[in-house]
PDB file of C-alpha atoms in Angstrom:
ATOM      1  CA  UNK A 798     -23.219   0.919  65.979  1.00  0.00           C
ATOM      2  CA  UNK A 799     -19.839   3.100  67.663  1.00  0.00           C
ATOM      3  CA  UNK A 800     -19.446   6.129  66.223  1.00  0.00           C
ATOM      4  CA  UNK A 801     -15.840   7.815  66.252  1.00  0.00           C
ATOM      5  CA  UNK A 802     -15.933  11.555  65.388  1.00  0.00           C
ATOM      6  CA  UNK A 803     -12.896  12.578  64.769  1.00  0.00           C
ATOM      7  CA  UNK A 804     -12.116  16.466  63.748  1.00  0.00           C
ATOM      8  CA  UNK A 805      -9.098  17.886  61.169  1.00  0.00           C
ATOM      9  CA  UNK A 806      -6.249  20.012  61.351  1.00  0.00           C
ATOM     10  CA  UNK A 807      -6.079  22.091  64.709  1.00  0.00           C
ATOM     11  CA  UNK A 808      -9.645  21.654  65.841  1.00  0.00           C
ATOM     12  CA  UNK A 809     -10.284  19.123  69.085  1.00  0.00           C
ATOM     13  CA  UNK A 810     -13.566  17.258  70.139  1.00  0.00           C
ATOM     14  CA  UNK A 811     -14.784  20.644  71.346  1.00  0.00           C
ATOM     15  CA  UNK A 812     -15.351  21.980  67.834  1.00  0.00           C
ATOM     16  CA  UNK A 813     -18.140  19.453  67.211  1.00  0.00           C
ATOM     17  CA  UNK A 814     -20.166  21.830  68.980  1.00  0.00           C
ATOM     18  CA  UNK A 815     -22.787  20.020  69.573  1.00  0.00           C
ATOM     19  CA  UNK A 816     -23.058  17.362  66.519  1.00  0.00           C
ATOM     20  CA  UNK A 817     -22.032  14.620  69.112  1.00  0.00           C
ATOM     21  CA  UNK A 818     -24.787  15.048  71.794  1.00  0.00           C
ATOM     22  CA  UNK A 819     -27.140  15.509  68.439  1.00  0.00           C
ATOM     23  CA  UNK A 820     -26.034  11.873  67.753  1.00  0.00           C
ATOM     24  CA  UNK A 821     -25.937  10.518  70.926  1.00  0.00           C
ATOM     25  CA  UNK A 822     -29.857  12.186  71.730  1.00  0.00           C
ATOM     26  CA  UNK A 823     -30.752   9.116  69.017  1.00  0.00           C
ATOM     27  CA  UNK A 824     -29.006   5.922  71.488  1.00  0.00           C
ATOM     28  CA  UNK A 825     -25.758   5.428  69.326  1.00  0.00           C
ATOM     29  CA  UNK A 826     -22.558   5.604  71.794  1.00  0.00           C
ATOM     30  CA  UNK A 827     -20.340   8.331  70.320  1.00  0.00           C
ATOM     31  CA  UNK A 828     -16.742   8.416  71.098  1.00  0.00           C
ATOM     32  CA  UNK A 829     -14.488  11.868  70.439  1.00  0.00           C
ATOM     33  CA  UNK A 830     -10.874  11.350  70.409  1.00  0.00           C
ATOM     34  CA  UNK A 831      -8.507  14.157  70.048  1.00  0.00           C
ATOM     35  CA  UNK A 832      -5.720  13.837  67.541  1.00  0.00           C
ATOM     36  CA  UNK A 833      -2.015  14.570  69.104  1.00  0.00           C
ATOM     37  CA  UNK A 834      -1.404  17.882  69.346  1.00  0.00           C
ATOM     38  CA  UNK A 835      -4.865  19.020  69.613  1.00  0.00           C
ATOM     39  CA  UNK A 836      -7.533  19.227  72.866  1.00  0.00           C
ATOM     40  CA  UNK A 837      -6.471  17.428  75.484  1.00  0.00           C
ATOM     41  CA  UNK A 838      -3.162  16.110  73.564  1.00  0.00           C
ATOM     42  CA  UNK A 839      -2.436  19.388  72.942  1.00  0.00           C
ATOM     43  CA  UNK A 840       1.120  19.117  74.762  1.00  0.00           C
ATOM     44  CA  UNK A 841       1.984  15.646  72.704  1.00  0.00           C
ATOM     45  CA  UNK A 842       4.080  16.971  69.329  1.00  0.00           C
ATOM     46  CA  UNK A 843       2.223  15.866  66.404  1.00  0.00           C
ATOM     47  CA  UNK A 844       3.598  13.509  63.860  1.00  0.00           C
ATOM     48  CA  UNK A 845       4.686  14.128  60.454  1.00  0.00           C
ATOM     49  CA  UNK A 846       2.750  11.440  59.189  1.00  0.00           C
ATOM     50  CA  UNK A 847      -0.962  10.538  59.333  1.00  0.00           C
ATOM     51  CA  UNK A 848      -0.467   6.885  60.130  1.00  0.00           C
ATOM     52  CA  UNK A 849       1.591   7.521  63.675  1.00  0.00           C
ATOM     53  CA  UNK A 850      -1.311   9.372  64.730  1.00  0.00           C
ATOM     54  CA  UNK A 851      -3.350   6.056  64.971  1.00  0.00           C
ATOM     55  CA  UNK A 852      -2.062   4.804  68.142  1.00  0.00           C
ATOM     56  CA  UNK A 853      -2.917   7.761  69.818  1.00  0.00           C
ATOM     57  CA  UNK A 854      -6.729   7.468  68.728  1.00  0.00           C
ATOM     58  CA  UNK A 855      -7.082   3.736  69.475  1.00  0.00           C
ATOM     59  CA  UNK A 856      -5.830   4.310  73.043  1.00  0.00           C
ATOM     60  CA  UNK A 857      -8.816   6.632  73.781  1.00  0.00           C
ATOM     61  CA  UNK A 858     -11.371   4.415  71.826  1.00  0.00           C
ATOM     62  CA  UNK A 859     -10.277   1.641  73.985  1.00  0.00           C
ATOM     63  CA  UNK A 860     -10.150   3.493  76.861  1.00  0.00           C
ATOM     64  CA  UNK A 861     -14.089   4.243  76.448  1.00  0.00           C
ATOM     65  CA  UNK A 862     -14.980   0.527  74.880  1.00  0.00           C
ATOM     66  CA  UNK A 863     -12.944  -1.273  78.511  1.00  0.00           C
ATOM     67  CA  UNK A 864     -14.722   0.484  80.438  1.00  0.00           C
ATOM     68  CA  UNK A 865     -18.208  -1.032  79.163  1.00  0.00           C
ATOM     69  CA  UNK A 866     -16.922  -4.306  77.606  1.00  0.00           C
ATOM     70  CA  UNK A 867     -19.139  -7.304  78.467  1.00  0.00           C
ATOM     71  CA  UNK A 868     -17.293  -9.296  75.754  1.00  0.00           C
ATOM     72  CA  UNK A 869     -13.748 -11.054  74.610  1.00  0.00           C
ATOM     73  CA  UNK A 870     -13.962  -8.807  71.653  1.00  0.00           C
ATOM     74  CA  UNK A 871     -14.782  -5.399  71.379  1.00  0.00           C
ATOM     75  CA  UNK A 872     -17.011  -4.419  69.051  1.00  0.00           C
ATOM     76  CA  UNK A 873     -16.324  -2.955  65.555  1.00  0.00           C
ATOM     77  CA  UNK A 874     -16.194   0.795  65.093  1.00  0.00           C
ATOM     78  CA  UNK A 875     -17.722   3.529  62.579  1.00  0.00           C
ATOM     79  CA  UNK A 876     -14.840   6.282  62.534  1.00  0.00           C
ATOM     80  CA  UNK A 877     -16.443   9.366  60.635  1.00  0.00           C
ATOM     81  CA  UNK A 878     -13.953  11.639  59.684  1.00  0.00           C
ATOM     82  CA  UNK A 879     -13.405  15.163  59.007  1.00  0.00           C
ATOM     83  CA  UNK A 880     -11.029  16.525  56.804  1.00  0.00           C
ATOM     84  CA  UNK A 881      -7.547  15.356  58.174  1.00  0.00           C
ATOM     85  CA  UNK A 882      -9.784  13.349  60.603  1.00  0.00           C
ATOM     86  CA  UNK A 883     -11.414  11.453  57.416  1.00  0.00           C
ATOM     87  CA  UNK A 884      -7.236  11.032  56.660  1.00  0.00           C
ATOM     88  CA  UNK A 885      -6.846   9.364  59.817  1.00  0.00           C
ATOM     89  CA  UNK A 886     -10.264   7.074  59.573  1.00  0.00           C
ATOM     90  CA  UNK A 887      -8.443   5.623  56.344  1.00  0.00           C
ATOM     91  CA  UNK A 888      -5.315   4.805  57.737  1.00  0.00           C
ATOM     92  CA  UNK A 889      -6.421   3.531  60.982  1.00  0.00           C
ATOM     93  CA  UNK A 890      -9.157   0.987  59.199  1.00  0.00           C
ATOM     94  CA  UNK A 891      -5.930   0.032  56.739  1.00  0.00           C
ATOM     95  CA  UNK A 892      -4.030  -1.054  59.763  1.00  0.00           C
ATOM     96  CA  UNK A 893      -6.692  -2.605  61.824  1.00  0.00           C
ATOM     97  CA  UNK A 894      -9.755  -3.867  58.904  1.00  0.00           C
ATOM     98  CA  UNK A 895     -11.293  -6.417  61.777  1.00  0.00           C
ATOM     99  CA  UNK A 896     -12.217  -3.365  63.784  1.00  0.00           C
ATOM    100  CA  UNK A 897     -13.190  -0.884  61.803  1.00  0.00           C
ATOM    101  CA  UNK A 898     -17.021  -1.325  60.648  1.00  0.00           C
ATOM    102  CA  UNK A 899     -17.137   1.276  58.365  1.00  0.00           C
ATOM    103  CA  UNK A 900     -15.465   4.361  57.171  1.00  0.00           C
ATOM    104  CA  UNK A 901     -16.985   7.805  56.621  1.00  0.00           C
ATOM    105  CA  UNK A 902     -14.981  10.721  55.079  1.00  0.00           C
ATOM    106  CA  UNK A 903     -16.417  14.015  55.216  1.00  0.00           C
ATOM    107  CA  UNK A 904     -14.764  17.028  52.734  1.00  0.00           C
ATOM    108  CA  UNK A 905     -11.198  15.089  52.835  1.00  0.00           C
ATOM    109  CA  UNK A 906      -8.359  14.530  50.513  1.00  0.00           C
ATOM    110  CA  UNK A 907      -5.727  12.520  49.658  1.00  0.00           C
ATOM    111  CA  UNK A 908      -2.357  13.946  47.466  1.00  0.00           C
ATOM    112  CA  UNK A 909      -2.419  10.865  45.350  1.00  0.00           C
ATOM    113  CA  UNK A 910      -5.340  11.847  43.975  1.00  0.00           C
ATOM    114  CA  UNK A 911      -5.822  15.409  43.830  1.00  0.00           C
ATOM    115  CA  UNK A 912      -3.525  18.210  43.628  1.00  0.00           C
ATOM    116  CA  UNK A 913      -2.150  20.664  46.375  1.00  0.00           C
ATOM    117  CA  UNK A 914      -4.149  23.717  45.492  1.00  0.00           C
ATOM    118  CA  UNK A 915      -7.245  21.483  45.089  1.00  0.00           C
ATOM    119  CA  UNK A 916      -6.858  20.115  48.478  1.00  0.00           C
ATOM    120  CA  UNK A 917      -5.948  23.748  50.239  1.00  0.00           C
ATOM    121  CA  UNK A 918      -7.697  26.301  48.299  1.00  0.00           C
ATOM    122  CA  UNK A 919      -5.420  29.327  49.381  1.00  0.00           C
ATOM    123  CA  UNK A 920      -7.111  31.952  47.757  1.00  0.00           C
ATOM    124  CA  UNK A 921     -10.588  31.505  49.757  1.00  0.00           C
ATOM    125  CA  UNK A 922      -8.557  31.497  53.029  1.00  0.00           C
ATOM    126  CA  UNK A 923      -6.673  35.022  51.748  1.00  0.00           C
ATOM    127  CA  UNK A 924     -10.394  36.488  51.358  1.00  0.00           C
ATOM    128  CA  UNK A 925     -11.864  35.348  54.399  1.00  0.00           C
ATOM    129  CA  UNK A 926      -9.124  36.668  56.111  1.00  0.00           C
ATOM    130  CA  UNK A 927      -9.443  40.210  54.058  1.00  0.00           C
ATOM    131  CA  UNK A 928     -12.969  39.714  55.098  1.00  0.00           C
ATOM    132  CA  UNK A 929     -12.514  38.793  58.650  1.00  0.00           C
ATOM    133  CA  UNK A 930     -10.312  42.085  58.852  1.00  0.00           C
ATOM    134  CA  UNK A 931     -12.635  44.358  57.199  1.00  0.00           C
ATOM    135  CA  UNK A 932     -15.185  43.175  59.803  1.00  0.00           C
ATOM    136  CA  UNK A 933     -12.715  44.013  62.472  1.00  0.00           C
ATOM    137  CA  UNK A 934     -11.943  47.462  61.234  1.00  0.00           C
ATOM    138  CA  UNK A 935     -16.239  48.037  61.008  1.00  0.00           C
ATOM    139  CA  UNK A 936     -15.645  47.009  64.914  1.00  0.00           C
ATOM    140  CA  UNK A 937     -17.670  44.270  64.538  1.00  0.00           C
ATOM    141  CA  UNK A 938     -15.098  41.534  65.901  1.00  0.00           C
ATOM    142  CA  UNK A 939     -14.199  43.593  68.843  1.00  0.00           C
ATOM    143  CA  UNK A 940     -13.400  40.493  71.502  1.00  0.00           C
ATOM    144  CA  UNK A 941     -13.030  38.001  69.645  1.00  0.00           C
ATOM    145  CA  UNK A 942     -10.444  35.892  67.948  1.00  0.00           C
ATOM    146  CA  UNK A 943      -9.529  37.260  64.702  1.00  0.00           C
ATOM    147  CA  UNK A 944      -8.181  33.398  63.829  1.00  0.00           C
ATOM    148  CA  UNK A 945     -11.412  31.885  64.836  1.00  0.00           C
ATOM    149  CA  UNK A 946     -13.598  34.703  62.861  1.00  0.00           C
ATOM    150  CA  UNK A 947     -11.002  33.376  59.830  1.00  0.00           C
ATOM    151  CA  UNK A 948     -11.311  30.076  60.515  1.00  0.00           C
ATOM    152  CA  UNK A 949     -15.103  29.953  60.553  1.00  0.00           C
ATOM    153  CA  UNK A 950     -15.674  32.689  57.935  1.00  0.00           C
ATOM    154  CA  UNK A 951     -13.513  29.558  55.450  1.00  0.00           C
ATOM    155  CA  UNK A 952     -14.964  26.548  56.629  1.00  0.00           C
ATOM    156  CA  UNK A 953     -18.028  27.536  56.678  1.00  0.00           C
ATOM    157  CA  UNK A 954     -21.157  28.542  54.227  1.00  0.00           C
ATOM    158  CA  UNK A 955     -23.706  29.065  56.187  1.00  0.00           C
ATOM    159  CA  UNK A 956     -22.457  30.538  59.817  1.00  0.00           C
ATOM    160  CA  UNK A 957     -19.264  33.127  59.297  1.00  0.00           C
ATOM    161  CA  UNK A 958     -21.715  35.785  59.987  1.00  0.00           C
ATOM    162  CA  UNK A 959     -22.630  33.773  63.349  1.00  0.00           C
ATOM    163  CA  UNK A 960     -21.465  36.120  65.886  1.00  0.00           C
ATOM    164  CA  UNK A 961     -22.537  33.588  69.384  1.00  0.00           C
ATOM    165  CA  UNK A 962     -20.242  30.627  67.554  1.00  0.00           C
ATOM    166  CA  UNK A 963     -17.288  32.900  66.933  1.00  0.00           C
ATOM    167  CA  UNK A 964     -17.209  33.788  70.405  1.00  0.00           C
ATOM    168  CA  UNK A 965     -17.475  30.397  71.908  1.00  0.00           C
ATOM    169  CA  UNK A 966     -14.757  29.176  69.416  1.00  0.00           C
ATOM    170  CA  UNK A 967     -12.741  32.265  70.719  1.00  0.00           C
ATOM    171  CA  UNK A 968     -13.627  31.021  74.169  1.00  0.00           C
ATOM    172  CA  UNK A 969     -11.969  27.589  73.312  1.00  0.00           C
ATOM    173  CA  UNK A 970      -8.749  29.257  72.272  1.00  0.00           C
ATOM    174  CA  UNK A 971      -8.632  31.175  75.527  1.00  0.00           C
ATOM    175  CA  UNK A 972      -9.159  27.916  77.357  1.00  0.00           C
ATOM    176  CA  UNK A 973      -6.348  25.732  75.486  1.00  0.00           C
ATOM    177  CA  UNK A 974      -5.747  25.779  71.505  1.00  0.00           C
ATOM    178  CA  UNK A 975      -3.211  24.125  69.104  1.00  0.00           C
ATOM    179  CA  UNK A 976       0.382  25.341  69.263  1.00  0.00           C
ATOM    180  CA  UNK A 977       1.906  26.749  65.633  1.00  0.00           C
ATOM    181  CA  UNK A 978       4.744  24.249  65.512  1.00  0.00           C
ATOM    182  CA  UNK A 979       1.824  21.737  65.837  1.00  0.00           C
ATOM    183  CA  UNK A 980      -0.462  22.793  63.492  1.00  0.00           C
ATOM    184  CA  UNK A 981       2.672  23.116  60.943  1.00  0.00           C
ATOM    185  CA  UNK A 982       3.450  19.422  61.820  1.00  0.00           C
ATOM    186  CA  UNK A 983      -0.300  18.651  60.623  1.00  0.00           C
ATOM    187  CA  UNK A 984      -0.050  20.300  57.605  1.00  0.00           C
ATOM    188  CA  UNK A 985       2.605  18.326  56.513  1.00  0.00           C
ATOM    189  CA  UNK A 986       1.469  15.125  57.480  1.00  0.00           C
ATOM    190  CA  UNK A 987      -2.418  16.257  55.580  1.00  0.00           C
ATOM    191  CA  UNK A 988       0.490  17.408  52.382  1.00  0.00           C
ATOM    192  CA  UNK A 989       2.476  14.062  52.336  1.00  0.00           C
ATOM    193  CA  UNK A 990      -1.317  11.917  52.913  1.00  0.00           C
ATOM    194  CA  UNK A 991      -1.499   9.081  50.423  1.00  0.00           C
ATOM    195  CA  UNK A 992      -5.018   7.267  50.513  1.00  0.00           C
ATOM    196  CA  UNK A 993      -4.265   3.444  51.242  1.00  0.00           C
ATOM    197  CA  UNK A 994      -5.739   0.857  49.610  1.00  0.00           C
ATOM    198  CA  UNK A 995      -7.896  -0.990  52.625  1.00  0.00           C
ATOM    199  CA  UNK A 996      -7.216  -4.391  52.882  1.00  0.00           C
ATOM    200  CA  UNK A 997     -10.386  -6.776  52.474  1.00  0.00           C
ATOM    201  CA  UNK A 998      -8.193  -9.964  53.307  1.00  0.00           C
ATOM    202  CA  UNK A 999      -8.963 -12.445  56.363  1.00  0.00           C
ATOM    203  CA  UNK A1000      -8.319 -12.346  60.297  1.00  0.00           C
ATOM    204  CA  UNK A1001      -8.764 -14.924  62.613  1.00  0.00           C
ATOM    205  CA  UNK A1002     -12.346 -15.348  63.764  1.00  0.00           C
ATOM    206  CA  UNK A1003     -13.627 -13.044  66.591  1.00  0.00           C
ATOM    207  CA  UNK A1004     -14.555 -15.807  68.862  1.00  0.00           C
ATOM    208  CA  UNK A1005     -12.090 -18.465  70.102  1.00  0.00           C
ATOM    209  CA  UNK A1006     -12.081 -21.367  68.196  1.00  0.00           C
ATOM    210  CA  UNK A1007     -14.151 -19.621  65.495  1.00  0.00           C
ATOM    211  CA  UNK A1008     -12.137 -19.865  61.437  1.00  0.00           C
ATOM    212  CA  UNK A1009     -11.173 -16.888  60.220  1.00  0.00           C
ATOM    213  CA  UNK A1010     -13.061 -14.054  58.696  1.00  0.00           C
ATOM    214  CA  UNK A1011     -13.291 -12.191  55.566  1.00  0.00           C
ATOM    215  CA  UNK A1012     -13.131  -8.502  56.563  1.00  0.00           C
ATOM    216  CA  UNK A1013     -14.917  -5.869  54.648  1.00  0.00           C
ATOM    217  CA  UNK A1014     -14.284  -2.184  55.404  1.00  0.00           C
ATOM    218  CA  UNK A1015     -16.539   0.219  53.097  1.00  0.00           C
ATOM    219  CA  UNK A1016     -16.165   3.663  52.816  1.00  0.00           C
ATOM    220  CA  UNK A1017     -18.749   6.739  52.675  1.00  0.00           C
ATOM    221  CA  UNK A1018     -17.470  10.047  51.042  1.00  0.00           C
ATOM    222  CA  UNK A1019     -19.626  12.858  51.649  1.00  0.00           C
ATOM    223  CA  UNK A1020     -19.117  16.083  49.741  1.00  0.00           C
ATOM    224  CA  UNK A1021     -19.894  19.759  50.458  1.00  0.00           C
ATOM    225  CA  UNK A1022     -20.674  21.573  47.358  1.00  0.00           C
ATOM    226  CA  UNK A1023     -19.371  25.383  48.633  1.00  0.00           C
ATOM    227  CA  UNK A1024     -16.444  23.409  50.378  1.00  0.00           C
ATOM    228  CA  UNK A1025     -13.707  26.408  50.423  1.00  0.00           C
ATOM    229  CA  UNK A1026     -11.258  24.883  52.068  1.00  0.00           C
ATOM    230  CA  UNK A1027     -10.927  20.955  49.733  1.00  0.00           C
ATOM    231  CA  UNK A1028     -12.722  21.516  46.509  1.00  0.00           C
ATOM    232  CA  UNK A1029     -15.133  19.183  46.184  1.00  0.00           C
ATOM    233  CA  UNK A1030     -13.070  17.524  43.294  1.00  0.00           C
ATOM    234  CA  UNK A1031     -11.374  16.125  45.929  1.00  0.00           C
ATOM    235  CA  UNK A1032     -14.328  13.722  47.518  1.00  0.00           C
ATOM    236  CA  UNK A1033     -15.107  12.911  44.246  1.00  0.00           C
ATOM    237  CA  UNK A1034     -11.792  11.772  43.649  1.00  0.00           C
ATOM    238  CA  UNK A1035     -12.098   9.724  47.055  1.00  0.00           C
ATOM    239  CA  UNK A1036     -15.100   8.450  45.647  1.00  0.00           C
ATOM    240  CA  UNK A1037     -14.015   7.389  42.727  1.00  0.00           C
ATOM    241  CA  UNK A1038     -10.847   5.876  44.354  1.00  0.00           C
ATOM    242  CA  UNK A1039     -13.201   3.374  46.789  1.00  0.00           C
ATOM    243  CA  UNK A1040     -15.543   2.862  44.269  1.00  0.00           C
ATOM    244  CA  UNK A1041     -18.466   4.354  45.583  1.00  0.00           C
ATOM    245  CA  UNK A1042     -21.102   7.098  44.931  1.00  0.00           C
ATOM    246  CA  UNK A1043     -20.057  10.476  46.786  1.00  0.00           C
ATOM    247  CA  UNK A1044     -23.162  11.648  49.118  1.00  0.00           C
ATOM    248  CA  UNK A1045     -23.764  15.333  48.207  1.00  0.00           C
ATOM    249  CA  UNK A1046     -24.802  18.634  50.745  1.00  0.00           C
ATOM    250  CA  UNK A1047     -26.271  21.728  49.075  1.00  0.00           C
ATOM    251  CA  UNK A1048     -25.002  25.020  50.397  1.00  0.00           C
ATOM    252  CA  UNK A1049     -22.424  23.335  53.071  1.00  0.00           C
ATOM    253  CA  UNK A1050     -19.180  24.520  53.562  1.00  0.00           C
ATOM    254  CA  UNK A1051     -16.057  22.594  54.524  1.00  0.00           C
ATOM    255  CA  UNK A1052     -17.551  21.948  58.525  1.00  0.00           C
ATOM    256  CA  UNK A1053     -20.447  19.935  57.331  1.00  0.00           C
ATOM    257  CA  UNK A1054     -21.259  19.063  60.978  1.00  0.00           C
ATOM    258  CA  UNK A1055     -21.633  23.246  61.547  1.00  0.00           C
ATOM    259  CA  UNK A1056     -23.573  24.070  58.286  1.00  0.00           C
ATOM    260  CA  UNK A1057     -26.061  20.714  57.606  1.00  0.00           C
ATOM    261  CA  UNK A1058     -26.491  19.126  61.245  1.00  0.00           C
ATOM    262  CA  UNK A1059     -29.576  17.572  60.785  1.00  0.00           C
ATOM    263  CA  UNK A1060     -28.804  15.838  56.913  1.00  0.00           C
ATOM    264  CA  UNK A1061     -25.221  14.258  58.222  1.00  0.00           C
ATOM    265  CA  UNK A1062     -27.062  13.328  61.205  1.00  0.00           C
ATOM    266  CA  UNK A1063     -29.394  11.158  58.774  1.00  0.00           C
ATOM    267  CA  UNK A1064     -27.091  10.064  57.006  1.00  0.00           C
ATOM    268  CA  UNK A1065     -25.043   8.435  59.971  1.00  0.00           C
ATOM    269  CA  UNK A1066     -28.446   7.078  61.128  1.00  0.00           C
ATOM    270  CA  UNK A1067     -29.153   5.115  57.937  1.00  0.00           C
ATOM    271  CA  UNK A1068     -25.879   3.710  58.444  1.00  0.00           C
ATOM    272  CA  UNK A1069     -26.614   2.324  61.803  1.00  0.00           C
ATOM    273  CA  UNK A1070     -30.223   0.822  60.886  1.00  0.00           C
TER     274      UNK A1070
END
């Protein structure tokens, strides 16, 4: 199985830090786009909408599969998706079923289902922040990024204390981060997210002269039970919406690849047995 990691609103393929060569150790290829906007796309203006963000994604998954490809037909992807990444996983197995294997949505949303202060839970971002500040004034912080001691402090349960991890994510920033008109433009297109209805119809067969197919895309929602950031009434929601059971992590915050490595990593391994 292909795995596509792909990351949320203003984070890049840096941020996995370190969940992808944790995968990869086990001999599944692992491919990490960046979104537009973000990482190395950081100078592309990100769309309004999650669906234009699709091209974007496939270009670098291609990019990766043509370089190896043996075959006709590439092979079917897994795209596991975080947050606004789980968004784009959604729309990008809607528009293209035959090569999408399965879909895995970690902590997302979708406004269709939930509502806004379900999906954005401002008043957990105000207190980390308060917190992040109060740490600063303690001269704890002194060095860092006060926006990545926020960031982490809200998305996650188990590491806002982590002091190392706050200073490499402050090290990204220095290196190259998301511009604010950008990460505005994401926030709208995460606000105005619908979740699509995935289209199990047919496609012509994958080998010449083969009849066409019935494609089957399912979906895996995995839910953080501290999630700050989406409540986890949102994966349910998702759940409920694709008809499936939501997979559940105990004391994980919003970046379940940060907080509960080793679990998600099982759980992406079952998928590929």
């Amino acid at each position: 199985m292909i795995f596509v990691l792909l990351r949320g609103l203003m984070r890049d393929r840096r941020h996995w830090y370190g969940f992808t060569q944790r995968l990869a150790a086990t001999g599944v290829q692992v491919i990490t786009p960046d979104l537009p906007g973000n990482g190395t796309l950081a100078e592309i203006n990100s769309p309004l909408n999650i669906s234009a963000y699709a091209n974007y994604v496939w270009a670098q998954i291609d990019e990766v599969l043509n370089a190896g490809a043996t075959r006709e037909v590439l092979e079917p992807v897994c795209l596991v998706g975080l947050s606004m990444g789980g968004m784009l996983a959604l729309e990008m197995a809607k528009h293209k079923p035959e090569r999408v294997q399965r879909v895995v949505l970690i902590n997302s949303s979708a406004a269709n289902l939930s509502p806004w202060y379900r999906r954005f839970q401002l008043s957990a971002l105000i207190k980390s922040a308060w917190g992040t500040g109060r740490r600063w004034l303690n001269g704890e912080l002194s060095g860092v990024s006060l926006v990545e001691a926020t960031v982490i402090q809200f998305t996650s349960e188990c590491r806002g204390d982590d002091i190392k991890l706050i200073r490499d994510w402050s090290h990204y920033r220095q290196l190259g981060h998301t511009w604010v008109l950008n990460g505005f433009r994401q926030l709208v297109a995460c606000a105005l997210f619908d979740a699509p209805v995935i289209d199990h119809g047919f496609v012509k067969g994958q080998v010449k002269g083969q009849e066409s197919v019935p494609v089957n895309v399912p979906v895996t929602v995995i839910v953080a039970k501290r999630d700050r950031l989406a409540h986890p009434s949102c994966g349910q929601a998702l759940a409920h919406f694709y008809h499936t059971q939501a997979i559940y992590l105990d004391d994980c915050g919003h970046d379940a690849s940060l907080d509960k490595p080793e679990p998600l990593l099982r759980i992406l391994l079952d998928m590929a047995r």
